Amino acid sequence: MTKFQRIALPVLLLGLGLGFWRSEAFLTVAAGVAVFLFGMMSLERGFQSLSGGWMEHWLQRLTNSTGKSVSLGVVSTSLMQSSSLISLLSISFLSAGLISLSSGLAIIFGANLGTTSGAWLIAGFGLKVNLSDLALPLLVFGIVLQLQSRPSWRSLGHLLTGIGFLFLGIQFMKDGFSNLQSQMQLTAMPFQGFTALLLFTGLGIIATVVMQSSHATLILILTALAHQQIHYEDALAVAIGANIGTTVTAILGSISANAAGKRLALGHVVFNLVTGLVALLALPILIPVVELLGNGLGIAADNYTLRLALFHTVFNTLGVAIMLPQLERLTKWLEKRIPADTISIKVPRYLNDAALESALATTSVTRQESQRLTRHALDIVLRALDWEPRSSHTESLLPPAKEFTEKQIDDAYHNRIKTLYNAIVRFISLAHKTPGTTELEPLRQFRSATYHMVEAVKTSGQLHGNLYPALHGRHHTLHAAYEALRQDIRQVITLLENIIAKSTNEPSAAASFFNDYLLELEHQKLRLDDAHERADSETERMIREHIVTPAQATSLMNDQGYARQIALSLISAGQALILAQLPQTSKAQTMIQLSDEDVTQVRQTLATDASEEPSNEA
């Protein structure tokens, strides 16, 4: 909590307390705002959990053009009545690299236009009926559904409860304002002209910042306008201020985002500031335009609430019309204004808390970070086996082979692998606590994959101590034995590299290729079992024939165990990376089991290969 927040919160609570003590009507209005905001939170939670991912898939798929992105922002915000939710999801997707900056900005433009539908609903319907008659049945049905065991019923219950609280909050505000007429008259304020416009615009900004909802501000001002407690022109200024104030939600949501998310939040601020400034300056022109349009739509001259809703739509449409042609220029300015993050090997490149707003974004950044850790781990394992790492994947070159000691491996583990693994575990733990994050099985698989890669790196340090001298020594039999060990691991590494390349380039194509890769991984397990048995027999032979000393044989057997552990860890990591991208993991796990005929065929192939290999000689 910042110093400003520590001061502002007690002041706000004290002011509310004094207001409650002085006026029961003020208490009713404040309670209405609180109930309304609680309804908004329930509604957002219901949409997030009930969507089952379709909302995220819409955002990802329908953003391949500016027109579609704007339309998506309009439609989704109109349906969910929450531009804040759409803004946070857009920041989440952009932070995860699922959409481009220009698409995110276009969605924000559309969301601002879509949020005007709420004013139309309240002005045209909500202020004319007793909403408590509708709210109470919705609350009853909603609570009953929330008590059910099925997630879909509980989600629907959140939706109904949210709508019920929205209606109840609006009714409270209507009742409160009807009793405030003798106690509060904004029409009696001693300000006129442009000064009054600035004052009421500031009031709209402050109210929206405090309540974190432009909808709540609009409901308040529509209710006050319906009871003639504020002038029409002043109410228009409050509506403009509410539009500007809603950017605070995007700013707060971008604090934990990466550079891409911060660019979108700044773009949101720029759009709303430009729109608000244009609306204020053009207000003398916009008011007659609204009157003309209102007359054409059949809106009565004294129906100021509907005319306010029309004004809200007109000036947001004007903002979109002004900023949309400047989208490419705004995108370039934002990229220049906020440069890309400087990433260290020791910190995550893709993980950011802003991605937690969406299950799809959470899964995407976890996949990318897990693949990044896997590439780092493979580079270290390759170096431990006295091979050159994949330079195209490395972010910092490892030391030369002759300088790469067991200590170097341990340092690389602590500096490159352990910190990333800890960050991934923390991020997944946070994701499990985030409402609406339903795709938990992929996250568990990614955590499993990174765990096995960590084990492979730690074990490779134990193998390196004896492997390097044997490979560069003059004992030909030991050289051949250790060469066989690292070749066994190399086959698994090559397969794992292919899996990472495939899942990176075509993450959505996992279902079409998983079977072959998973069968190959099972094949590698059988091959390792067979190779381990043959290596034990060969080591016993070398001891009997005095080709190696007992001490050398003991070290070799230990290293054979380490090599097998490394290979098995890499196989388990590969399986987890594939299973994390499958829609039905349990079904996939059943499908990958090798049949008895498959096992027999593999073992026959391995036996044939072994019989064709020349025996090692001292």
Coordinates of C-alpha atoms in Angstrom, one line a residue:
M1 CA 0.0 0.0 0.0
T2 CA 1.4 3.4 -1.0
K3 CA 1.7 6.4 1.3
F4 CA -1.2 8.1 -0.6
Q5 CA -3.4 5.0 -0.1
R6 CA -2.5 4.9 3.6
I7 CA -3.7 8.5 4.0
A8 CA -6.6 8.4 1.6
L9 CA -8.3 5.3 3.0
P10 CA -8.8 6.6 6.5
V11 CA -10.0 10.0 5.2
L12 CA -12.5 8.2 2.9
L13 CA -13.8 6.0 5.7
L14 CA -14.1 9.0 8.1
G15 CA -15.9 11.0 5.4
L16 CA -18.4 8.2 4.8
G17 CA -18.9 7.7 8.5
L18 CA -19.7 11.4 9.0
G19 CA -22.0 11.3 6.0
F20 CA -23.9 8.3 7.4
W21 CA -24.3 10.0 10.8
R22 CA -25.6 13.2 9.2
S23 CA -28.0 11.7 6.6
E24 CA -29.9 8.5 6.4
A25 CA -30.5 9.2 2.7
F26 CA -26.8 9.5 2.0
L27 CA -26.4 6.1 3.8
T28 CA -29.0 4.6 1.4
V29 CA -27.2 6.0 -1.7
A30 CA -23.8 4.8 -0.4
A31 CA -25.2 1.4 0.4
G32 CA -26.7 1.3 -3.2
V33 CA -23.2 2.0 -4.6
A34 CA -21.7 -0.7 -2.5
V35 CA -24.3 -3.3 -3.5
F36 CA -24.0 -2.3 -7.1
L37 CA -20.2 -2.7 -7.0
F38 CA -20.5 -6.1 -5.3
G39 CA -22.9 -7.1 -8.1
M40 CA -20.4 -6.0 -10.7
M41 CA -17.7 -8.2 -9.0
S42 CA -20.1 -11.2 -8.9
L43 CA -21.0 -10.7 -12.6
E44 CA -17.4 -10.6 -13.6
R45 CA -16.6 -13.7 -11.6
G46 CA -19.5 -15.5 -13.1
F47 CA -18.5 -14.6 -16.7
Q48 CA -14.9 -15.6 -16.1
S49 CA -15.8 -19.0 -14.7
L50 CA -18.8 -19.8 -16.9
S51 CA -17.1 -18.9 -20.2
G52 CA -15.0 -22.0 -20.0
G53 CA -12.4 -20.3 -22.1
W54 CA -14.6 -19.1 -25.0
M55 CA -14.1 -15.5 -24.0
E56 CA -10.3 -15.9 -24.2
H57 CA -10.5 -17.8 -27.4
W58 CA -12.7 -15.0 -28.9
L59 CA -10.1 -12.5 -27.9
Q60 CA -7.3 -14.5 -29.5
R61 CA -9.0 -15.5 -32.7
L62 CA -11.1 -12.4 -33.6
T63 CA -8.2 -10.0 -33.5
N64 CA -6.6 -10.6 -36.9
S65 CA -8.0 -7.3 -38.2
T66 CA -8.6 -3.8 -36.7
G67 CA -12.3 -4.0 -37.5
K68 CA -12.8 -7.3 -35.8
S69 CA -10.9 -6.1 -32.8
V70 CA -13.0 -3.0 -32.4
S71 CA -16.2 -5.1 -32.9
L72 CA -15.1 -7.6 -30.4
G73 CA -14.5 -4.9 -27.8
V74 CA -18.0 -3.5 -28.4
V75 CA -19.8 -6.8 -28.3
S76 CA -18.0 -8.3 -25.3
T77 CA -18.3 -5.2 -23.2
S78 CA -22.0 -4.8 -24.1
L79 CA -22.6 -8.4 -23.0
M80 CA -20.6 -8.4 -19.8
Q81 CA -21.2 -4.8 -18.9
S82 CA -17.6 -4.4 -17.8
S83 CA -15.0 -2.5 -19.8
S84 CA -12.6 -3.0 -16.9
L85 CA -12.7 -6.8 -17.3
I86 CA -12.1 -6.5 -21.1
S87 CA -9.2 -4.1 -20.4
L88 CA -7.6 -6.5 -17.9
L89 CA -8.0 -9.5 -20.2
S90 CA -6.5 -7.5 -23.1
I91 CA -3.5 -6.6 -21.0
S92 CA -3.2 -10.2 -19.9
F93 CA -3.3 -11.5 -23.5
L94 CA -0.8 -8.8 -24.7
S95 CA 1.5 -9.6 -21.8
A96 CA 1.4 -13.3 -22.8
G97 CA 2.1 -12.5 -26.5
L98 CA -1.3 -13.8 -27.6
I99 CA -2.4 -10.6 -29.4
S100 CA -0.6 -7.6 -30.9
L101 CA -0.4 -4.2 -29.4
S102 CA -2.5 -2.7 -32.2
S103 CA -5.2 -5.4 -31.7
G104 CA -5.2 -4.7 -28.0
L105 CA -5.7 -1.0 -28.6
A106 CA -8.5 -1.6 -31.0
I107 CA -10.2 -3.8 -28.4
I108 CA -9.9 -1.0 -25.9
F109 CA -11.4 1.5 -28.4
G110 CA -14.4 -0.9 -28.9
A111 CA -14.7 -1.5 -25.1
N112 CA -15.2 2.2 -24.5
L113 CA -17.9 2.3 -27.1
G114 CA -19.5 -0.9 -25.7
T115 CA -19.7 0.4 -22.2
T116 CA -22.2 3.1 -23.3
S117 CA -24.8 0.3 -23.6
G118 CA -25.1 0.3 -19.8
A119 CA -26.3 3.9 -19.7
W120 CA -28.9 3.1 -22.3
L121 CA -30.2 0.1 -20.2
I122 CA -30.5 2.1 -17.0
A123 CA -31.9 5.3 -18.6
G124 CA -34.4 3.4 -20.7
F125 CA -35.4 0.7 -18.3
G126 CA -33.8 0.8 -14.9
L127 CA -35.1 4.2 -13.7
K128 CA -38.7 3.5 -14.8
V129 CA -39.5 0.3 -12.8
N130 CA -39.1 -1.0 -9.3
L131 CA -36.0 -3.1 -9.8
S132 CA -36.2 -4.7 -6.3
D133 CA -39.1 -6.7 -7.6
L134 CA -36.7 -8.3 -10.1
A135 CA -33.7 -8.3 -7.8
L136 CA -35.1 -10.4 -5.0
P137 CA -36.0 -13.5 -7.1
L138 CA -32.7 -13.3 -8.9
L139 CA -30.8 -13.3 -5.6
V140 CA -32.8 -16.3 -4.4
F141 CA -32.2 -18.3 -7.6
G142 CA -28.5 -17.2 -7.7
I143 CA -27.8 -18.3 -4.1
V144 CA -29.5 -21.7 -4.6
L145 CA -27.4 -22.3 -7.8
Q146 CA -24.2 -21.3 -6.0
L147 CA -24.8 -24.1 -3.4
Q148 CA -24.8 -26.7 -6.2
S149 CA -21.8 -29.0 -6.8
R150 CA -21.6 -28.5 -10.6
P151 CA -19.2 -25.7 -11.5
S152 CA -21.5 -24.6 -14.4
W153 CA -24.4 -24.2 -12.0
R154 CA -22.3 -22.2 -9.5
S155 CA -21.1 -19.9 -12.3
L156 CA -24.6 -19.3 -13.4
G157 CA -25.5 -18.6 -9.8
H158 CA -22.8 -15.9 -9.7
L159 CA -24.3 -14.3 -12.8
L160 CA -27.8 -14.3 -11.4
T161 CA -26.6 -13.0 -8.0
G162 CA -24.5 -10.3 -9.7
I163 CA -27.5 -9.1 -11.8
G164 CA -29.7 -9.2 -8.7
F165 CA -27.3 -7.1 -6.7
L166 CA -27.0 -4.7 -9.6
F167 CA -30.7 -4.2 -9.7
L168 CA -30.9 -3.9 -5.9
G169 CA -28.1 -1.3 -5.8
I170 CA -29.8 0.8 -8.4
Q171 CA -33.0 0.7 -6.5
F172 CA -31.2 1.8 -3.3
M173 CA -29.6 4.7 -5.2
K174 CA -33.0 5.7 -6.6
D175 CA -34.6 5.7 -3.1
G176 CA -31.7 7.5 -1.6
F177 CA -31.6 10.3 -4.1
S178 CA -35.4 10.8 -3.8
N179 CA -34.8 11.6 -0.1
L180 CA -31.8 13.8 -0.7
Q181 CA -33.6 16.5 -2.6
S182 CA -33.8 18.8 0.5
Q183 CA -30.3 18.0 1.7
M184 CA -28.1 18.1 -1.5
Q185 CA -28.6 20.2 -4.5
L186 CA -25.7 20.1 -7.0
T187 CA -27.7 22.6 -9.1
A188 CA -27.1 25.2 -6.4
M189 CA -23.3 25.1 -6.7
P190 CA -21.9 28.6 -7.3
F191 CA -20.0 27.7 -10.4
Q192 CA -20.9 28.3 -14.0
G193 CA -19.5 28.0 -17.5
F194 CA -16.2 26.2 -18.2
T195 CA -15.2 26.3 -14.5
A196 CA -18.3 24.2 -13.7
L197 CA -17.5 21.8 -16.5
L198 CA -14.0 21.3 -15.2
L199 CA -15.3 20.8 -11.7
F200 CA -17.8 18.2 -12.6
T201 CA -15.4 16.4 -14.9
G202 CA -13.0 16.2 -11.9
L203 CA -15.9 14.9 -9.8
G204 CA -16.5 12.2 -12.4
I205 CA -12.8 11.2 -12.4
I206 CA -12.6 11.1 -8.6
A207 CA -15.9 9.1 -8.2
T208 CA -14.7 6.5 -10.8
V209 CA -11.3 6.2 -9.3
V210 CA -12.7 5.6 -5.8
M211 CA -15.4 3.1 -7.0
Q212 CA -13.2 1.6 -9.7
S213 CA -16.3 1.5 -12.0
S214 CA -17.5 4.0 -14.6
H215 CA -20.8 2.2 -14.6
A216 CA -21.3 3.0 -10.9
T217 CA -20.6 6.7 -11.6
L218 CA -23.0 6.8 -14.5
I219 CA -25.7 5.1 -12.5
L220 CA -25.2 7.7 -9.7
I221 CA -25.4 10.6 -12.1
L222 CA -28.3 9.2 -14.1
T223 CA -30.2 8.8 -10.8
A224 CA -29.3 12.3 -9.7
L225 CA -30.4 13.7 -13.1
A226 CA -33.7 11.8 -12.9
H227 CA -34.4 13.6 -9.6
Q228 CA -33.3 17.0 -11.0
Q229 CA -30.4 17.3 -8.5
I230 CA -27.9 18.1 -11.2
H231 CA -28.0 20.2 -14.3
Y232 CA -28.0 18.4 -17.6
E233 CA -24.8 20.0 -18.9
D234 CA -23.0 19.3 -15.6
A235 CA -24.1 15.6 -15.8
L236 CA -22.5 15.5 -19.3
A237 CA -19.2 16.7 -17.7
V238 CA -19.4 14.0 -15.0
A239 CA -19.9 11.4 -17.8
I240 CA -16.8 12.6 -19.5
G241 CA -14.9 12.4 -16.2
A242 CA -16.1 8.9 -15.7
N243 CA -14.6 7.9 -19.0
I244 CA -11.3 9.3 -18.0
G245 CA -11.3 7.8 -14.5
T246 CA -11.9 4.3 -15.8
T247 CA -8.3 4.2 -17.1
V248 CA -7.1 3.8 -13.5
T249 CA -8.2 0.2 -13.6
A250 CA -6.0 -0.5 -16.6
I251 CA -3.1 1.4 -15.0
L252 CA -3.4 -0.7 -11.8
G253 CA -3.7 -3.9 -13.9
S254 CA -0.5 -3.1 -15.8
I255 CA 1.7 -2.6 -12.7
S256 CA 2.6 -6.3 -12.7
A257 CA 2.6 -6.6 -16.5
N258 CA 5.6 -6.6 -18.8
A259 CA 6.4 -3.8 -21.2
A260 CA 3.7 -4.9 -23.7
G261 CA 1.0 -4.7 -21.0
K262 CA 2.2 -1.2 -19.8
R263 CA 2.1 0.0 -23.4
L264 CA -1.5 -1.0 -23.7
A265 CA -2.4 0.7 -20.4
L266 CA -0.7 3.9 -21.5
G267 CA -2.6 3.7 -24.8
H268 CA -5.8 3.3 -22.9
V269 CA -5.0 6.5 -21.0
V270 CA -4.1 8.4 -24.2
F271 CA -7.3 7.3 -25.9
N272 CA -9.6 8.3 -23.0
L273 CA -7.7 11.6 -22.3
V274 CA -8.0 12.6 -26.0
T275 CA -11.6 11.6 -26.1
G276 CA -12.4 13.4 -22.9
L277 CA -10.6 16.6 -24.0
V278 CA -12.3 16.6 -27.4
A279 CA -15.7 16.1 -25.8
L280 CA -15.1 19.0 -23.3
L281 CA -13.9 21.4 -26.0
A282 CA -16.6 20.4 -28.5
L283 CA -19.4 20.3 -25.9
P284 CA -21.1 23.5 -27.3
I285 CA -21.3 21.6 -30.6
L286 CA -22.1 18.1 -29.3
I287 CA -25.1 19.3 -27.3
P288 CA -27.1 20.5 -30.4
V289 CA -26.0 17.3 -32.2
V290 CA -27.4 15.2 -29.4
E291 CA -30.6 17.2 -29.4
L292 CA -30.9 16.7 -33.2
L293 CA -30.2 12.9 -32.9
G294 CA -32.6 12.7 -29.9
N295 CA -35.4 14.3 -31.8
G296 CA -34.8 11.9 -34.7
L297 CA -34.9 8.9 -32.3
G298 CA -38.1 10.2 -30.7
I299 CA -36.5 11.0 -27.3
A300 CA -38.5 13.6 -25.5
A301 CA -36.8 17.0 -25.0
D302 CA -37.1 16.7 -21.2
N303 CA -35.9 13.1 -21.0
Y304 CA -32.4 14.1 -19.9
T305 CA -31.4 10.6 -18.8
L306 CA -31.8 9.1 -22.3
R307 CA -30.1 12.1 -23.8
L308 CA -27.2 11.6 -21.4
A309 CA -27.0 8.0 -22.6
L310 CA -27.1 9.3 -26.2
F311 CA -24.3 11.8 -25.5
H312 CA -22.2 9.1 -23.9
T313 CA -22.4 7.1 -27.1
V314 CA -21.8 10.1 -29.4
F315 CA -18.6 11.3 -27.7
N316 CA -17.2 7.8 -27.4
T317 CA -18.0 7.2 -31.1
L318 CA -16.2 10.5 -31.9
G319 CA -13.2 9.3 -29.9
V320 CA -13.0 6.1 -31.9
A321 CA -13.4 8.0 -35.1
I322 CA -10.5 10.3 -34.2
M323 CA -8.1 7.7 -32.8
L324 CA -8.7 4.7 -35.1
P325 CA -6.9 6.4 -38.1
Q326 CA -4.0 7.1 -35.7
L327 CA -3.7 3.5 -34.5
E328 CA -0.5 2.7 -36.3
R329 CA 1.1 6.0 -35.2
L330 CA 0.0 5.5 -31.6
T331 CA 1.4 1.9 -31.6
K332 CA 4.8 3.1 -32.8
W333 CA 4.8 5.9 -30.2
L334 CA 4.0 3.5 -27.4
E335 CA 6.7 1.1 -28.5
K336 CA 9.2 3.9 -28.5
R337 CA 8.0 5.4 -25.3
I338 CA 8.1 2.1 -23.3
P339 CA 11.1 0.0 -24.6
A340 CA 11.1 -3.7 -24.3
D341 CA 12.1 -5.2 -21.0
T342 CA 15.7 -6.1 -20.4
I343 CA 15.7 -9.7 -19.5
S344 CA 18.3 -11.4 -17.3
I345 CA 18.9 -15.1 -17.4
K346 CA 18.2 -15.1 -13.7
V347 CA 14.6 -13.8 -14.0
P348 CA 11.6 -15.0 -15.9
R349 CA 11.1 -13.7 -19.4
Y350 CA 7.4 -14.5 -19.9
L351 CA 5.9 -14.9 -16.5
N352 CA 4.0 -11.8 -15.3
D353 CA 1.1 -11.5 -12.8
A354 CA -1.0 -9.6 -15.3
A355 CA -1.4 -12.9 -17.3
L356 CA -3.2 -14.4 -14.3
E357 CA -6.4 -12.6 -15.3
S358 CA -6.9 -15.3 -18.0
A359 CA -6.5 -19.1 -17.9
L360 CA -5.4 -19.1 -21.5
A361 CA -2.8 -16.4 -20.9
T362 CA -1.6 -18.2 -17.7
T363 CA -1.1 -21.4 -19.6
S364 CA 0.6 -19.7 -22.5
V365 CA 3.2 -17.8 -20.5
T366 CA 3.9 -20.9 -18.3
R367 CA 4.4 -23.0 -21.4
Q368 CA 6.9 -20.4 -22.8
E369 CA 8.8 -20.1 -19.6
S370 CA 8.9 -23.9 -19.1
Q371 CA 10.3 -24.3 -22.6
R372 CA 12.9 -21.6 -21.9
L373 CA 14.0 -23.4 -18.7
T374 CA 14.1 -26.7 -20.7
R375 CA 16.4 -25.1 -23.3
H376 CA 18.7 -23.7 -20.6
A377 CA 18.8 -27.1 -18.8
L378 CA 19.6 -29.0 -22.1
D379 CA 22.5 -26.6 -22.7
I380 CA 23.9 -27.4 -19.3
V381 CA 23.4 -31.1 -19.7
L382 CA 25.1 -31.0 -23.1
R383 CA 28.1 -29.1 -21.7
A384 CA 28.3 -31.6 -18.8
L385 CA 28.5 -34.4 -21.4
D386 CA 31.3 -32.5 -23.2
W387 CA 29.2 -31.3 -26.1
E388 CA 28.7 -27.8 -27.4
P389 CA 25.4 -26.3 -26.3
R390 CA 22.8 -25.0 -28.7
S391 CA 24.2 -21.5 -29.2
S392 CA 21.0 -20.3 -31.0
H393 CA 19.0 -20.9 -27.8
T394 CA 21.5 -19.6 -25.3
E395 CA 21.2 -16.1 -23.7
S396 CA 24.7 -16.3 -22.2
L397 CA 27.5 -18.5 -23.5
L398 CA 28.7 -21.2 -21.1
P399 CA 32.4 -21.4 -20.4
P400 CA 34.7 -23.6 -22.7
A401 CA 34.6 -27.4 -22.1
K402 CA 38.0 -27.5 -20.4
E403 CA 36.8 -24.9 -17.8
F404 CA 33.4 -26.4 -17.3
T405 CA 33.9 -28.2 -14.0
E406 CA 31.4 -29.7 -11.6
K407 CA 31.4 -26.3 -9.7
Q408 CA 30.6 -24.6 -13.0
I409 CA 27.6 -26.9 -13.4
D410 CA 26.5 -26.2 -9.9
D411 CA 26.8 -22.4 -10.5
A412 CA 24.9 -22.7 -13.7
Y413 CA 22.2 -24.7 -11.9
H414 CA 21.8 -22.0 -9.2
N415 CA 22.1 -19.0 -11.5
R416 CA 20.1 -20.2 -14.5
I417 CA 17.8 -23.1 -13.5
K418 CA 16.9 -22.9 -9.9
T419 CA 15.7 -19.2 -10.0
L420 CA 13.5 -19.9 -13.1
Y421 CA 12.1 -23.1 -11.5
N422 CA 11.2 -21.2 -8.3
A423 CA 9.5 -18.5 -10.3
I424 CA 7.5 -21.1 -12.3
V425 CA 6.4 -22.8 -9.1
R426 CA 5.4 -19.5 -7.5
F427 CA 3.5 -18.5 -10.6
I428 CA 1.6 -21.7 -10.8
S429 CA 0.7 -21.5 -7.1
L430 CA -0.7 -18.0 -7.7
A431 CA -2.7 -19.3 -10.7
H432 CA -4.3 -22.0 -8.6
K433 CA -5.7 -19.3 -6.3
T434 CA -7.0 -17.1 -9.1
P435 CA -10.8 -17.2 -9.7
G436 CA -11.7 -18.4 -13.2
T437 CA -8.4 -20.2 -13.8
T438 CA -9.9 -23.6 -14.6
E439 CA -7.1 -25.1 -16.8
L440 CA -5.1 -26.4 -13.9
E441 CA -3.9 -29.8 -15.4
P442 CA -1.6 -28.2 -18.0
L443 CA 0.0 -26.1 -15.3
R444 CA 0.7 -29.2 -13.2
Q445 CA 2.3 -30.9 -16.2
F446 CA 4.5 -27.8 -16.9
R447 CA 5.6 -27.9 -13.3
S448 CA 6.4 -31.6 -13.6
A449 CA 8.4 -31.0 -16.8
T450 CA 10.5 -28.3 -15.1
Y451 CA 11.0 -30.4 -12.0
H452 CA 12.4 -33.3 -14.1
M453 CA 14.7 -30.9 -16.0
V454 CA 16.1 -29.6 -12.7
E455 CA 16.8 -33.2 -11.7
A456 CA 18.6 -33.8 -15.0
V457 CA 20.8 -30.8 -14.5
K458 CA 21.7 -31.7 -10.9
T459 CA 22.5 -35.3 -11.8
S460 CA 24.6 -34.3 -14.8
G461 CA 27.1 -32.6 -12.4
Q462 CA 27.6 -35.9 -10.7
L463 CA 28.3 -37.6 -14.0
H464 CA 30.7 -35.0 -15.4
G465 CA 33.4 -35.6 -12.8
N466 CA 34.4 -39.0 -14.2
L467 CA 33.1 -38.6 -17.8
Y468 CA 35.4 -35.8 -18.8
P469 CA 38.7 -37.6 -17.8
A470 CA 37.5 -40.9 -19.3
L471 CA 36.6 -39.2 -22.7
H472 CA 40.0 -37.5 -22.8
G473 CA 42.1 -40.3 -21.3
R474 CA 44.0 -43.1 -22.9
H475 CA 41.9 -46.0 -21.5
H476 CA 40.1 -47.0 -24.7
T477 CA 37.6 -49.3 -23.0
L478 CA 36.5 -46.7 -20.4
H479 CA 36.4 -44.1 -23.2
A480 CA 34.0 -46.4 -25.2
A481 CA 31.9 -47.1 -22.1
Y482 CA 31.4 -43.4 -21.3
E483 CA 30.9 -42.6 -25.0
A484 CA 28.0 -45.1 -25.0
L485 CA 26.5 -43.5 -21.9
R486 CA 26.5 -40.0 -23.4
Q487 CA 25.2 -41.3 -26.7
D488 CA 22.2 -42.9 -24.9
I489 CA 21.4 -39.5 -23.4
R490 CA 22.1 -37.7 -26.7
Q491 CA 19.3 -39.7 -28.4
V492 CA 16.8 -38.6 -25.7
I493 CA 18.0 -35.0 -25.9
T494 CA 17.5 -34.9 -29.7
L495 CA 14.0 -36.2 -29.3
L496 CA 13.3 -33.6 -26.6
E497 CA 14.6 -30.8 -28.8
N498 CA 12.2 -31.9 -31.5
I499 CA 9.3 -31.9 -29.1
I500 CA 10.2 -28.4 -27.9
A501 CA 10.6 -27.1 -31.5
K502 CA 7.3 -28.6 -32.5
S503 CA 5.3 -27.3 -29.5
T504 CA 6.9 -23.8 -29.8
N505 CA 6.2 -23.4 -33.5
E506 CA 2.8 -25.1 -33.5
P507 CA 1.5 -25.1 -29.9
S508 CA -2.1 -25.7 -31.1
A509 CA -1.1 -28.8 -33.2
A510 CA -0.2 -30.9 -30.2
A511 CA -3.2 -33.3 -30.6
S512 CA -2.1 -34.3 -34.1
F513 CA 1.4 -35.3 -33.3
F514 CA 1.5 -36.4 -29.6
N515 CA 1.0 -40.1 -30.3
D516 CA 4.2 -40.6 -32.3
Y517 CA 6.3 -38.6 -29.9
L518 CA 4.9 -40.2 -26.8
L519 CA 5.4 -43.7 -28.3
E520 CA 9.0 -42.8 -29.1
L521 CA 9.6 -41.7 -25.6
E522 CA 8.2 -45.0 -24.3
H523 CA 10.5 -46.7 -26.9
Q524 CA 13.5 -44.8 -25.3
K525 CA 12.6 -46.1 -21.9
L526 CA 12.7 -49.7 -23.1
R527 CA 15.9 -49.0 -24.9
L528 CA 17.5 -47.6 -21.8
D529 CA 16.4 -50.6 -19.8
D530 CA 18.0 -52.9 -22.3
A531 CA 21.2 -50.8 -22.5
H532 CA 21.5 -50.7 -18.7
E533 CA 21.3 -54.5 -18.5
R534 CA 23.9 -54.9 -21.3
A535 CA 26.2 -52.3 -19.6
D536 CA 26.1 -54.2 -16.3
S537 CA 27.0 -57.5 -18.0
E538 CA 29.8 -55.7 -19.9
T539 CA 31.2 -54.1 -16.7
E540 CA 31.2 -57.5 -15.0
R541 CA 33.1 -59.0 -18.0
M542 CA 35.7 -56.2 -17.8
I543 CA 36.3 -56.9 -14.1
R544 CA 36.7 -60.6 -14.7
E545 CA 39.2 -60.0 -17.5
H546 CA 41.0 -57.4 -15.5
I547 CA 40.4 -54.8 -18.2
V548 CA 39.4 -52.3 -15.5
T549 CA 40.2 -52.1 -11.8
P550 CA 37.5 -52.6 -9.1
A551 CA 37.6 -48.9 -8.4
Q552 CA 37.1 -47.9 -12.0
A553 CA 34.3 -50.4 -12.3
T554 CA 32.5 -49.1 -9.3
S555 CA 32.8 -45.5 -10.6
L556 CA 31.5 -46.7 -14.0
M557 CA 28.5 -48.5 -12.5
N558 CA 27.6 -45.4 -10.5
D559 CA 27.9 -43.2 -13.6
Q560 CA 25.8 -45.7 -15.5
G561 CA 23.1 -45.1 -12.9
Y562 CA 23.5 -41.3 -13.2
A563 CA 23.3 -41.5 -17.0
R564 CA 20.1 -43.5 -16.7
Q565 CA 18.6 -41.1 -14.2
I566 CA 19.4 -38.1 -16.6
A567 CA 17.8 -39.9 -19.5
L568 CA 14.7 -40.9 -17.6
S569 CA 14.3 -37.4 -16.2
L570 CA 14.5 -36.0 -19.8
I571 CA 11.9 -38.5 -21.0
S572 CA 9.6 -37.6 -18.1
A573 CA 10.0 -33.9 -18.9
G574 CA 9.2 -34.6 -22.6
Q575 CA 6.1 -36.5 -21.7
A576 CA 4.9 -33.7 -19.4
L577 CA 5.5 -31.0 -22.0
I578 CA 3.3 -32.9 -24.5
L579 CA 0.6 -33.8 -22.0
A580 CA 0.4 -30.2 -20.9
Q581 CA -0.9 -29.2 -24.4
L582 CA -3.5 -31.9 -24.7
P583 CA -7.2 -31.1 -24.0
Q584 CA -7.8 -34.5 -22.3
T585 CA -4.8 -35.6 -20.5
S586 CA -6.3 -38.7 -18.9
K587 CA -7.4 -40.0 -22.3
A588 CA -4.0 -39.3 -23.8
Q589 CA -2.2 -41.1 -21.0
T590 CA -4.3 -44.2 -21.7
M591 CA -3.6 -44.0 -25.4
I592 CA 0.2 -43.8 -25.0
Q593 CA 0.5 -47.1 -23.3
L594 CA 2.4 -49.6 -25.5
S595 CA 0.6 -52.8 -26.2
D596 CA 2.3 -56.2 -25.5
E597 CA 2.9 -56.5 -29.2
D598 CA 4.6 -53.1 -29.3
V599 CA 6.9 -54.0 -26.4
T600 CA 7.8 -57.3 -27.9
Q601 CA 8.6 -55.7 -31.3
V602 CA 10.8 -53.0 -29.6
R603 CA 12.7 -55.5 -27.6
Q604 CA 13.3 -57.7 -30.7
T605 CA 14.6 -54.6 -32.5
L606 CA 16.9 -53.7 -29.6
A607 CA 18.2 -57.3 -29.4
T608 CA 18.9 -57.3 -33.2
D609 CA 20.8 -54.0 -32.9
A610 CA 22.8 -55.2 -30.0
S611 CA 23.9 -58.4 -31.8
E612 CA 25.1 -56.4 -34.7
E613 CA 27.3 -54.1 -32.5
P614 CA 31.0 -55.1 -32.3
S615 CA 32.2 -56.0 -28.9
N616 CA 34.5 -53.6 -27.0
E617 CA 38.1 -54.7 -26.6
A618 CA 40.8 -53.4 -24.2

